[in-house]
């Protein structure tokens, strides 16, 4: 009966939907493993609300992040283009932005899906994590800020959630370098200047990085982590309420489940997987509240809801006190920061739009987080010319109008280095993955890079393969059995076709000389741009005496 009523309601709303453009609610979890969700095979962590989204919508099983780390993955997601095109690919050991006081970030010249929809008359909001930079040349220029990239409203973390934000949780930022520096301070009594240079950016990380902003105003510094989930959820709900009568885009970019894990008494000890499982179940509750808000306001039939993660779970994140703090990537090899291994880039993805998308549909074709940009453009009626895109409109695939993905080839980067290529040959179920290099795990025999906490993309940290490693993901999704000319009749063809695809792909990148990257865009991930600059540090109050607390009753 409920299903019938819902279908009838869809029919009645179809006329309104044809007049008013659809709303978009995009929900992204940070570091969620594809194996952490019930509808993707987890039967021990309870995710009824996410599972309901899948039952009422379309579930994708081969949804791929353009990078296995936050900053480059989110840059690609926002722009519909590989991160290398916007200068967001790293050449060295640091693959994400480290300090809010750095000058790197998503270039002002880039175009996000929020900017395109804003130009179409949409009200656009980002609640939660950004991690794509703030300032360029001076404090307050906000050249990388969400407000400058098409989001008319922003509330949340301009940076990200790090262990450094909570006392006693340790440090994520260049942790091994910090240990070396501390040893030098103790053993060799290095100069006062060197000590100060260490203390300033590292000792005060909670003050510099762990802040909350509302639009371009710092409203809390350092932020109170314990109340953060509720505040982000409330802000996301309020944004929908404020815009119920006009087309809107909301990107709800959750702080979960990046460490430090939250300790909400309402969820603590309730799961079968310790604190990590508790956090997943809290995420599910938040997704349920968002769905409830859309439905209760009568927006369901005119709202595309999307649920995903920015990349796979962090296998190396654990400690003796809490246990495993990173996600489970199911049967897939590797995880966060491990280049092209499937566990770090295959993420959950669910689209729900009652009346437009058939409930319970499952798509096994290769798709990408970069596909959101062209999909949103199409649904918003944006037909204006655009720059080169790497994503494709997903609607024909989601609606079942086509059966094959337009992604015949996909390119997997580790920093600026082309790590692997995925080929889905026409007329075949096979999806071949060609790895040019793979990370060296440490200690030897481990399943991750435990000495450095995240894997690196260059030098002694990787092993180059000649010939490349080749896997058939259709037959071997765990990437455990490399193919050879003896076991795969198409082996030579696979290498030849991927080589041609790589050449075509690289021809789409304008070749320039350093300090510009291969696209001609200034590289945003150099040490010069990443490291802390006091004159760029966002500050509540008078620098360096930054500090303020948000009035919990304040809501815009």
Coordinates of C-alpha atoms in Angstrom, one line a residue:
X1 CA 0.0 0.0 0.0
X2 CA 2.8 2.4 0.9
X3 CA 4.5 1.7 -2.3
X4 CA 1.3 2.3 -4.3
X5 CA 0.7 5.6 -2.5
X6 CA 4.3 6.7 -3.1
X7 CA 3.9 5.9 -6.8
X8 CA 0.7 7.9 -6.9
X9 CA 2.4 10.8 -5.2
X10 CA 5.1 10.6 -7.7
X11 CA 2.6 10.9 -10.5
X12 CA 0.9 13.9 -9.0
X13 CA 4.2 15.7 -8.5
X14 CA 5.5 15.0 -12.0
X15 CA 3.9 18.2 -13.3
X16 CA 5.6 20.3 -10.7
X17 CA 8.9 18.6 -11.3
X18 CA 8.8 19.6 -15.0
X19 CA 8.4 23.2 -14.0
X20 CA 10.8 23.3 -11.1
X21 CA 14.3 21.9 -11.5
X22 CA 15.3 19.2 -9.1
X23 CA 17.1 19.6 -5.8
X24 CA 20.3 17.8 -5.0
X25 CA 21.4 16.5 -1.6
X26 CA 25.0 15.0 -1.9
X27 CA 26.2 13.2 1.2
X28 CA 29.9 12.2 1.5
X29 CA 31.5 10.3 4.3
X30 CA 35.2 10.7 4.9
X31 CA 37.3 7.5 4.7
X32 CA 34.4 5.0 4.7
X33 CA 35.2 1.5 3.5
X34 CA 32.9 -0.1 0.9
X35 CA 32.7 -3.1 3.2
X36 CA 31.4 -1.1 6.2
X37 CA 27.8 -0.8 4.8
X38 CA 25.1 -3.4 5.1
X39 CA 23.8 -3.2 1.5
X40 CA 27.4 -3.8 0.4
X41 CA 27.7 -7.0 2.3
X42 CA 28.4 -6.1 5.9
X43 CA 26.1 -8.1 8.2
X44 CA 27.5 -7.0 11.6
X45 CA 27.3 -3.2 11.4
X46 CA 23.7 -1.9 11.4
X47 CA 23.1 0.6 8.6
X48 CA 19.3 0.4 8.0
X49 CA 19.0 4.0 6.7
X50 CA 21.7 3.6 4.1
X51 CA 20.3 0.3 3.1
X52 CA 16.9 1.9 2.7
X53 CA 18.4 4.4 0.3
X54 CA 19.7 1.6 -1.8
X55 CA 16.3 -0.3 -1.7
X56 CA 14.6 2.9 -2.8
X57 CA 17.2 3.9 -5.4
X58 CA 20.1 2.7 -7.5
X59 CA 23.2 1.1 -6.0
X60 CA 26.5 1.3 -7.9
X61 CA 29.0 -1.5 -7.2
X62 CA 32.0 -0.2 -9.2
X63 CA 32.0 3.5 -8.3
X64 CA 35.6 4.8 -8.3
X65 CA 37.3 7.7 -6.6
X66 CA 39.8 9.6 -8.8
X67 CA 42.4 9.4 -6.0
X68 CA 42.8 7.4 -2.8
X69 CA 43.3 10.5 -0.6
X70 CA 41.0 13.4 0.5
X71 CA 42.4 16.5 -1.2
X72 CA 42.9 15.2 -4.8
X73 CA 39.8 13.0 -4.6
X74 CA 37.6 16.0 -3.6
X75 CA 39.1 18.3 -6.2
X76 CA 38.2 15.7 -8.9
X77 CA 34.8 15.3 -7.4
X78 CA 34.1 19.0 -7.4
X79 CA 35.4 19.7 -10.9
X80 CA 34.6 16.5 -12.9
X81 CA 38.3 16.3 -13.8
X82 CA 41.4 14.4 -12.6
X83 CA 43.1 16.3 -9.9
X84 CA 46.2 16.7 -12.0
X85 CA 44.3 19.1 -14.3
X86 CA 43.8 21.6 -11.4
X87 CA 47.3 21.3 -10.0
X88 CA 46.1 19.2 -7.0
X89 CA 48.4 16.2 -7.6
X90 CA 51.4 15.8 -5.4
X91 CA 55.0 15.3 -6.6
X92 CA 56.3 14.3 -3.2
X93 CA 55.5 12.7 0.1
X94 CA 52.7 15.2 1.0
X95 CA 49.6 14.3 -1.0
X96 CA 47.0 16.4 0.9
X97 CA 46.9 20.0 2.2
X98 CA 48.5 20.1 5.7
X99 CA 47.8 23.6 7.0
X100 CA 45.1 26.1 6.7
X101 CA 47.8 28.7 6.7
X102 CA 49.3 27.3 3.5
X103 CA 48.7 29.0 0.1
X104 CA 47.8 25.9 -1.9
X105 CA 44.3 25.0 -2.8
X106 CA 41.7 24.6 -5.6
X107 CA 42.7 27.3 -8.1
X108 CA 40.3 30.3 -8.5
X109 CA 40.3 29.6 -12.2
X110 CA 38.7 26.1 -11.7
X111 CA 35.0 25.5 -12.1
X112 CA 33.0 23.4 -9.6
X113 CA 29.6 21.9 -10.1
X114 CA 28.4 24.3 -7.4
X115 CA 29.6 27.3 -9.5
X116 CA 27.8 26.0 -12.6
X117 CA 24.6 25.4 -10.7
X118 CA 24.8 28.8 -9.0
X119 CA 24.9 30.3 -12.5
X120 CA 21.7 28.4 -13.2
X121 CA 19.9 30.1 -10.3
X122 CA 20.5 27.4 -7.7
X123 CA 21.1 28.2 -4.0
X124 CA 24.2 26.2 -3.1
X125 CA 25.4 25.1 0.3
X126 CA 28.3 23.2 1.7
X127 CA 28.1 21.9 5.3
X128 CA 31.1 20.0 6.7
X129 CA 34.5 19.3 5.3
X130 CA 36.2 21.3 2.5
X131 CA 40.0 20.6 2.6
X132 CA 40.7 22.4 -0.6
X133 CA 42.4 25.5 0.8
X134 CA 41.4 29.0 2.0
X135 CA 43.9 31.9 1.2
X136 CA 46.4 32.6 -1.5
X137 CA 48.5 35.7 -0.7
X138 CA 47.0 37.3 2.4
X139 CA 44.7 36.5 5.3
X140 CA 41.2 37.1 4.1
X141 CA 41.6 36.9 0.4
X142 CA 39.7 33.6 0.5
X143 CA 40.7 32.7 -3.0
X144 CA 40.3 29.0 -2.4
X145 CA 37.3 29.3 0.0
X146 CA 34.0 27.5 -0.8
X147 CA 32.3 30.9 -1.2
X148 CA 34.6 31.6 -4.1
X149 CA 33.9 28.2 -5.7
X150 CA 30.2 28.5 -6.1
X151 CA 28.8 27.7 -2.6
X152 CA 26.7 30.6 -1.5
X153 CA 26.6 29.2 2.1
X154 CA 29.3 27.4 3.9
X155 CA 29.4 26.1 7.5
X156 CA 32.0 23.6 8.7
X157 CA 35.6 22.6 8.6
X158 CA 37.7 24.5 6.0
X159 CA 40.4 21.9 6.7
X160 CA 39.6 18.4 7.9
X161 CA 39.3 16.4 11.1
X162 CA 42.7 15.2 12.3
X163 CA 43.8 13.4 15.4
X164 CA 45.6 16.6 16.3
X165 CA 42.2 18.2 17.0
X166 CA 41.6 16.1 20.2
X167 CA 44.2 16.0 23.0
X168 CA 45.7 12.6 23.6
X169 CA 44.9 11.3 20.2
X170 CA 48.4 11.8 18.7
X171 CA 49.2 13.5 15.5
X172 CA 48.5 12.8 11.8
X173 CA 50.6 15.5 10.2
X174 CA 54.1 14.4 9.3
X175 CA 54.1 12.2 12.4
X176 CA 57.4 10.5 11.6
X177 CA 59.1 13.8 10.9
X178 CA 57.8 15.2 14.2
X179 CA 59.3 12.3 16.0
X180 CA 62.7 12.9 14.3
X181 CA 62.5 16.6 15.2
X182 CA 61.7 15.9 18.8
X183 CA 64.7 13.5 19.0
X184 CA 66.9 16.2 17.5
X185 CA 65.7 18.7 20.1
X186 CA 66.4 16.4 23.0
X187 CA 69.7 14.8 21.8
X188 CA 71.4 17.6 20.0
X189 CA 69.9 20.8 21.5
X190 CA 69.3 22.4 18.2
X191 CA 69.1 26.1 17.9
X192 CA 66.4 28.2 19.4
X193 CA 65.2 29.2 15.9
X194 CA 64.8 25.7 14.8
X195 CA 62.9 24.8 17.9
X196 CA 60.5 27.7 17.4
X197 CA 60.0 26.8 13.8
X198 CA 59.0 23.3 14.9
X199 CA 56.8 24.5 17.8
X200 CA 54.9 27.0 15.9
X201 CA 53.4 25.0 13.1
X202 CA 53.2 21.6 14.9
X203 CA 52.6 22.3 18.5
X204 CA 49.7 24.7 17.8
X205 CA 48.0 22.6 15.1
X206 CA 44.7 22.4 17.0
X207 CA 44.6 26.2 16.9
X208 CA 45.7 26.6 13.3
X209 CA 43.8 23.8 11.6
X210 CA 40.9 22.7 13.9
X211 CA 38.5 25.5 13.3
X212 CA 34.9 26.1 12.2
X213 CA 33.8 28.8 9.7
X214 CA 30.5 30.2 8.8
X215 CA 31.0 31.6 5.3
X216 CA 34.2 33.6 5.6
X217 CA 34.1 34.2 9.4
X218 CA 35.9 32.0 11.9
X219 CA 33.3 31.1 14.5
X220 CA 35.2 28.6 16.6
X221 CA 38.9 28.2 17.1
X222 CA 39.9 25.6 18.1
X223 CA 36.6 23.7 17.5
X224 CA 34.8 21.6 20.1
X225 CA 34.9 18.2 18.5
X226 CA 32.4 16.5 20.8
X227 CA 29.5 18.6 19.6
X228 CA 30.6 18.7 15.9
X229 CA 28.4 16.0 14.4
X230 CA 25.1 17.4 15.8
X231 CA 26.0 20.9 14.7
X232 CA 26.8 19.8 11.2
X233 CA 23.6 17.8 10.9
X234 CA 21.5 20.7 12.2
X235 CA 23.1 23.1 9.7
X236 CA 22.4 20.7 6.9
X237 CA 18.8 20.3 7.9
X238 CA 18.3 24.0 8.3
X239 CA 19.8 24.7 4.9
X240 CA 17.1 22.4 3.4
X241 CA 14.4 24.1 5.4
X242 CA 15.4 27.6 4.3
X243 CA 15.4 26.6 0.7
X244 CA 12.3 24.4 0.5
X245 CA 10.7 26.8 -2.0
X246 CA 13.5 27.1 -4.5
X247 CA 16.0 24.8 -6.3
X248 CA 19.0 24.0 -4.1
X249 CA 22.2 22.0 -4.0
X250 CA 23.4 20.8 -0.6
X251 CA 26.8 19.1 -0.2
X252 CA 26.8 17.5 3.2
X253 CA 30.4 16.6 3.7
X254 CA 30.6 14.7 7.0
X255 CA 33.5 14.7 9.4
X256 CA 32.9 11.0 10.1
X257 CA 34.7 8.6 10.0
X258 CA 38.1 10.2 9.7
X259 CA 40.0 9.9 13.0
X260 CA 39.7 10.9 15.7
X261 CA 36.5 8.9 16.1
X262 CA 33.6 10.5 17.9
X263 CA 32.4 9.3 21.3
X264 CA 28.7 10.0 21.3
X265 CA 27.1 8.4 24.4
X266 CA 24.0 7.6 22.4
X267 CA 26.0 5.3 20.1
X268 CA 29.0 4.2 22.3
X269 CA 29.3 0.5 22.9
X270 CA 26.2 -0.2 20.7
X271 CA 28.0 -1.9 17.7
X272 CA 29.8 -5.1 17.4
X273 CA 33.0 -3.4 16.1
X274 CA 34.0 -1.1 18.9
X275 CA 34.3 2.6 18.5
X276 CA 34.7 2.4 14.8
X277 CA 31.4 0.5 14.4
X278 CA 29.7 3.0 16.7
X279 CA 30.7 5.8 14.4
X280 CA 29.4 4.0 11.3
X281 CA 26.0 3.5 13.1
X282 CA 26.0 7.2 14.0
X283 CA 26.7 8.0 10.3
X284 CA 23.7 5.8 9.4
X285 CA 21.5 7.7 11.9
X286 CA 22.5 11.0 10.4
X287 CA 21.7 9.7 6.9
X288 CA 18.3 8.7 8.2
X289 CA 17.7 12.2 9.6
X290 CA 18.6 13.8 6.3
X291 CA 16.3 11.4 4.4
X292 CA 13.6 12.1 6.9
X293 CA 14.0 15.9 6.4
X294 CA 13.7 15.6 2.6
X295 CA 10.6 13.4 2.9
X296 CA 8.8 15.3 5.6
X297 CA 9.1 18.5 3.6
X298 CA 7.5 16.8 0.6
X299 CA 10.7 17.2 -1.5
X300 CA 11.5 13.5 -2.1
X301 CA 10.0 13.3 -5.6
X302 CA 11.9 16.3 -6.8
X303 CA 15.2 15.6 -5.0
X304 CA 18.2 13.5 -6.1
X305 CA 19.9 12.2 -3.0
X306 CA 23.4 10.7 -3.3
X307 CA 25.5 8.9 -0.8
X308 CA 29.2 8.0 -1.1
X309 CA 32.7 8.2 0.4
X310 CA 35.7 10.2 -0.8
X311 CA 37.9 7.1 -0.9
X312 CA 38.4 3.8 0.8
X313 CA 39.1 3.0 4.5
X314 CA 42.4 3.7 6.2
X315 CA 43.9 0.2 7.0
X316 CA 46.9 1.5 8.9
X317 CA 44.8 3.6 11.4
X318 CA 44.7 1.6 14.6
X319 CA 46.1 1.7 18.2
X320 CA 46.4 -0.6 21.2
X321 CA 43.8 1.4 23.2
X322 CA 40.9 1.6 20.7
X323 CA 41.9 -1.1 18.1
X324 CA 41.1 -0.7 14.4
X325 CA 40.1 2.9 13.7
X326 CA 40.0 2.7 9.9
X327 CA 37.5 1.1 7.5
X328 CA 37.0 -2.3 6.0
X329 CA 37.3 -2.4 2.2
X330 CA 35.6 -5.8 1.8
X331 CA 37.3 -8.2 -0.6
X332 CA 39.3 -5.4 -2.3
X333 CA 43.1 -5.1 -1.9
X334 CA 44.6 -2.1 -0.3
X335 CA 43.0 1.1 1.1
X336 CA 43.5 4.8 1.6
X337 CA 46.6 6.2 0.1
X338 CA 47.6 3.0 -1.6
X339 CA 47.5 4.3 -5.2
X340 CA 45.5 2.2 -7.7
X341 CA 44.7 -0.8 -5.5
X342 CA 40.9 -1.3 -5.6
X343 CA 40.4 -1.0 -1.8
X344 CA 41.5 2.6 -1.8
X345 CA 39.3 3.8 -4.7
X346 CA 36.2 1.7 -4.9
X347 CA 33.5 3.3 -2.8
X348 CA 29.9 2.9 -2.0
X349 CA 27.5 4.9 -4.1
X350 CA 23.7 5.2 -3.9
X351 CA 21.3 7.5 -5.9
X352 CA 17.7 7.9 -4.7
X353 CA 15.1 9.8 -6.6
X354 CA 11.5 8.4 -6.2
X355 CA 9.6 8.4 -9.5
X356 CA 12.6 9.0 -11.6
X357 CA 14.9 6.1 -10.6
X358 CA 13.6 2.6 -10.3
X359 CA 13.9 1.3 -6.8
X360 CA 16.3 -1.6 -6.1
X361 CA 18.3 -1.2 -9.3
X362 CA 22.0 -2.3 -9.2
X363 CA 24.6 -1.1 -11.7
X364 CA 27.9 -3.0 -12.0
X365 CA 29.4 -0.8 -14.7
X366 CA 32.5 1.4 -14.0
X367 CA 31.5 4.8 -12.8
X368 CA 33.3 7.7 -11.1
X369 CA 32.9 10.4 -8.5
X370 CA 33.8 12.7 -11.3
X371 CA 30.5 11.8 -13.0
X372 CA 28.6 14.0 -10.5
X373 CA 29.7 17.2 -12.2
X374 CA 28.2 16.4 -15.7
X375 CA 25.2 14.7 -14.2
X376 CA 24.3 17.7 -12.1
X377 CA 24.9 20.0 -15.0
X378 CA 22.5 18.0 -17.2
X379 CA 19.8 17.9 -14.6
X380 CA 20.1 21.6 -13.9
X381 CA 19.6 22.4 -17.6
X382 CA 23.1 23.8 -18.0
X383 CA 24.0 23.5 -21.7
X384 CA 26.8 26.1 -21.8
X385 CA 30.2 25.1 -23.2
X386 CA 32.7 23.7 -20.6
X387 CA 36.3 22.8 -20.4
X388 CA 37.6 19.2 -20.9
X389 CA 35.7 16.9 -18.5
X390 CA 36.7 13.4 -17.4
X391 CA 33.3 12.4 -16.0
X392 CA 30.1 11.5 -17.9
X393 CA 26.4 12.1 -17.3
X394 CA 25.2 9.1 -15.2
X395 CA 21.4 9.5 -15.8
X396 CA 21.1 7.2 -18.8
X397 CA 22.9 4.5 -16.9
X398 CA 20.9 5.1 -13.7
X399 CA 17.6 5.1 -15.5
X400 CA 18.4 2.0 -17.5
X401 CA 18.4 3.7 -20.9
X402 CA 21.9 2.3 -21.6
X403 CA 23.6 -0.7 -20.2
X404 CA 27.2 0.2 -20.8
X405 CA 29.3 2.8 -19.0
X406 CA 30.9 5.5 -21.1
X407 CA 34.1 4.9 -19.1
X408 CA 35.9 2.5 -21.4
X409 CA 39.1 3.6 -19.8
X410 CA 39.8 5.1 -16.4
X411 CA 43.1 6.4 -15.1
X412 CA 44.3 5.9 -11.5
X413 CA 46.7 8.5 -10.2
X414 CA 49.0 8.4 -7.1
X415 CA 49.9 12.1 -6.8
X416 CA 50.9 13.2 -10.3
X417 CA 52.0 9.8 -11.2
X418 CA 49.9 7.6 -13.4
X419 CA 49.6 4.4 -11.3
X420 CA 47.2 2.2 -13.1
X421 CA 44.6 2.1 -16.0
X422 CA 41.3 0.4 -16.0
X423 CA 39.9 -1.0 -19.3
X424 CA 36.3 -2.2 -19.9
X425 CA 36.4 -3.6 -23.4
X426 CA 33.3 -3.2 -25.5
X427 CA 31.2 -6.3 -25.6
X428 CA 32.9 -7.9 -22.6
X429 CA 32.1 -8.3 -18.9
X430 CA 35.8 -8.1 -18.1
X431 CA 37.4 -5.1 -16.5
X432 CA 41.1 -5.2 -16.8
X433 CA 43.4 -3.3 -14.5
X434 CA 47.0 -2.6 -15.5
X435 CA 49.3 -1.5 -12.7
X436 CA 52.5 0.3 -13.7
X437 CA 53.8 0.5 -10.1
X438 CA 52.6 -0.6 -6.7
X439 CA 53.4 0.7 -3.2
X440 CA 56.0 -1.1 -1.1
X441 CA 54.3 -2.2 2.1
X442 CA 56.1 -1.8 5.4
X443 CA 57.1 -3.8 7.4
X444 CA 57.7 -6.4 4.6
X445 CA 54.8 -8.8 4.4
X446 CA 52.3 -6.3 5.9
X447 CA 49.1 -5.2 4.1
X448 CA 49.9 -1.5 4.3
X449 CA 52.5 1.2 4.9
X450 CA 52.6 1.1 8.7
X451 CA 56.0 2.8 9.1
X452 CA 54.8 6.0 7.3
X453 CA 51.1 5.6 8.2
X454 CA 50.2 6.3 4.5
X455 CA 51.9 4.9 1.3
X456 CA 54.0 7.1 -0.9
X457 CA 54.0 7.3 -4.7
X458 CA 57.7 7.6 -5.7
X459 CA 61.3 6.5 -5.4
X460 CA 62.1 3.7 -3.0
X461 CA 58.5 3.6 -1.8
X462 CA 57.2 1.9 -4.9
X463 CA 58.0 -1.0 -7.2
X464 CA 57.8 -0.4 -10.9
X465 CA 56.6 -3.4 -13.0
X466 CA 57.9 -4.2 -16.5
X467 CA 55.8 -5.7 -17.9
X468 CA 52.9 -4.1 -15.8
X469 CA 50.8 -6.2 -13.5
X470 CA 47.5 -7.1 -15.1
X471 CA 44.3 -8.3 -13.4
X472 CA 40.8 -9.0 -14.5
X473 CA 38.5 -7.4 -11.9
X474 CA 35.5 -9.3 -13.2
X475 CA 37.1 -12.7 -12.4
X476 CA 39.5 -11.5 -9.7
X477 CA 38.2 -8.5 -7.8
X478 CA 40.7 -8.9 -5.0
X479 CA 43.6 -8.4 -7.5
X480 CA 45.4 -11.5 -6.2
X481 CA 46.1 -13.4 -9.4
X482 CA 48.2 -11.4 -12.0
X483 CA 47.5 -12.4 -15.6
X484 CA 50.1 -13.6 -18.0
X485 CA 50.3 -14.5 -21.7
X486 CA 49.7 -18.1 -20.7
X487 CA 46.6 -17.4 -18.6
X488 CA 45.0 -14.6 -20.7
X489 CA 44.6 -14.8 -24.5
X490 CA 44.1 -11.0 -24.7
X491 CA 47.2 -10.2 -22.6
X492 CA 49.1 -8.5 -25.4
X493 CA 46.0 -6.7 -26.6
X494 CA 45.4 -5.4 -23.0
X495 CA 48.8 -3.9 -22.8
X496 CA 48.6 -2.4 -26.3
X497 CA 45.1 -0.9 -25.8
X498 CA 46.0 0.7 -22.5
X499 CA 49.2 2.1 -23.9
X500 CA 47.2 3.8 -26.6
X501 CA 44.7 5.1 -24.1
X502 CA 47.5 6.5 -21.9
X503 CA 48.9 8.3 -24.9
X504 CA 45.5 9.8 -25.8
X505 CA 44.9 10.8 -22.2
X506 CA 48.3 12.6 -21.9
X507 CA 47.6 14.4 -25.1
X508 CA 44.7 16.1 -23.4
X509 CA 47.1 17.6 -20.8
X510 CA 48.9 20.7 -22.0
X511 CA 52.7 20.2 -21.5
X512 CA 54.4 22.9 -19.5
X513 CA 57.6 23.4 -17.6
X514 CA 58.1 23.5 -13.8
X515 CA 57.0 25.0 -11.6
X516 CA 53.7 24.3 -13.4
X517 CA 52.4 20.8 -13.6
X518 CA 51.6 18.9 -16.7
X519 CA 48.3 20.8 -17.2
X520 CA 49.8 24.2 -17.3
X521 CA 48.2 25.0 -13.9
X522 CA 50.5 26.0 -11.1
X523 CA 51.1 23.0 -8.9
X524 CA 49.2 23.6 -5.6
X525 CA 50.9 20.7 -3.7
X526 CA 54.5 21.9 -3.5
X527 CA 56.2 22.4 -0.1
X528 CA 56.2 26.1 -0.8
X529 CA 52.4 26.2 -1.0
X530 CA 51.7 23.5 1.6
X531 CA 53.7 24.7 4.6
X532 CA 52.4 27.1 7.1
X533 CA 52.5 30.8 6.5
X534 CA 51.5 32.9 9.5
X535 CA 50.2 35.8 7.3
X536 CA 47.7 33.4 5.7
X537 CA 46.4 31.8 8.9
X538 CA 42.6 32.2 9.4
X539 CA 42.1 33.7 12.8
X540 CA 39.3 34.5 15.2
X541 CA 40.6 37.6 17.1
X542 CA 44.0 39.2 16.7
X543 CA 46.7 37.0 15.3
X544 CA 48.5 35.1 16.9
X545 CA 46.1 35.3 19.8
X546 CA 43.4 33.4 18.0
X547 CA 40.5 31.9 19.9
X548 CA 36.7 31.9 20.1
X549 CA 33.7 29.7 20.9
X550 CA 30.5 29.5 18.9
X551 CA 27.3 30.3 20.6
X552 CA 25.4 27.0 20.3
X553 CA 22.1 28.8 19.9
X554 CA 23.3 30.7 16.8
X555 CA 22.0 29.3 13.5
X556 CA 21.6 31.1 10.2

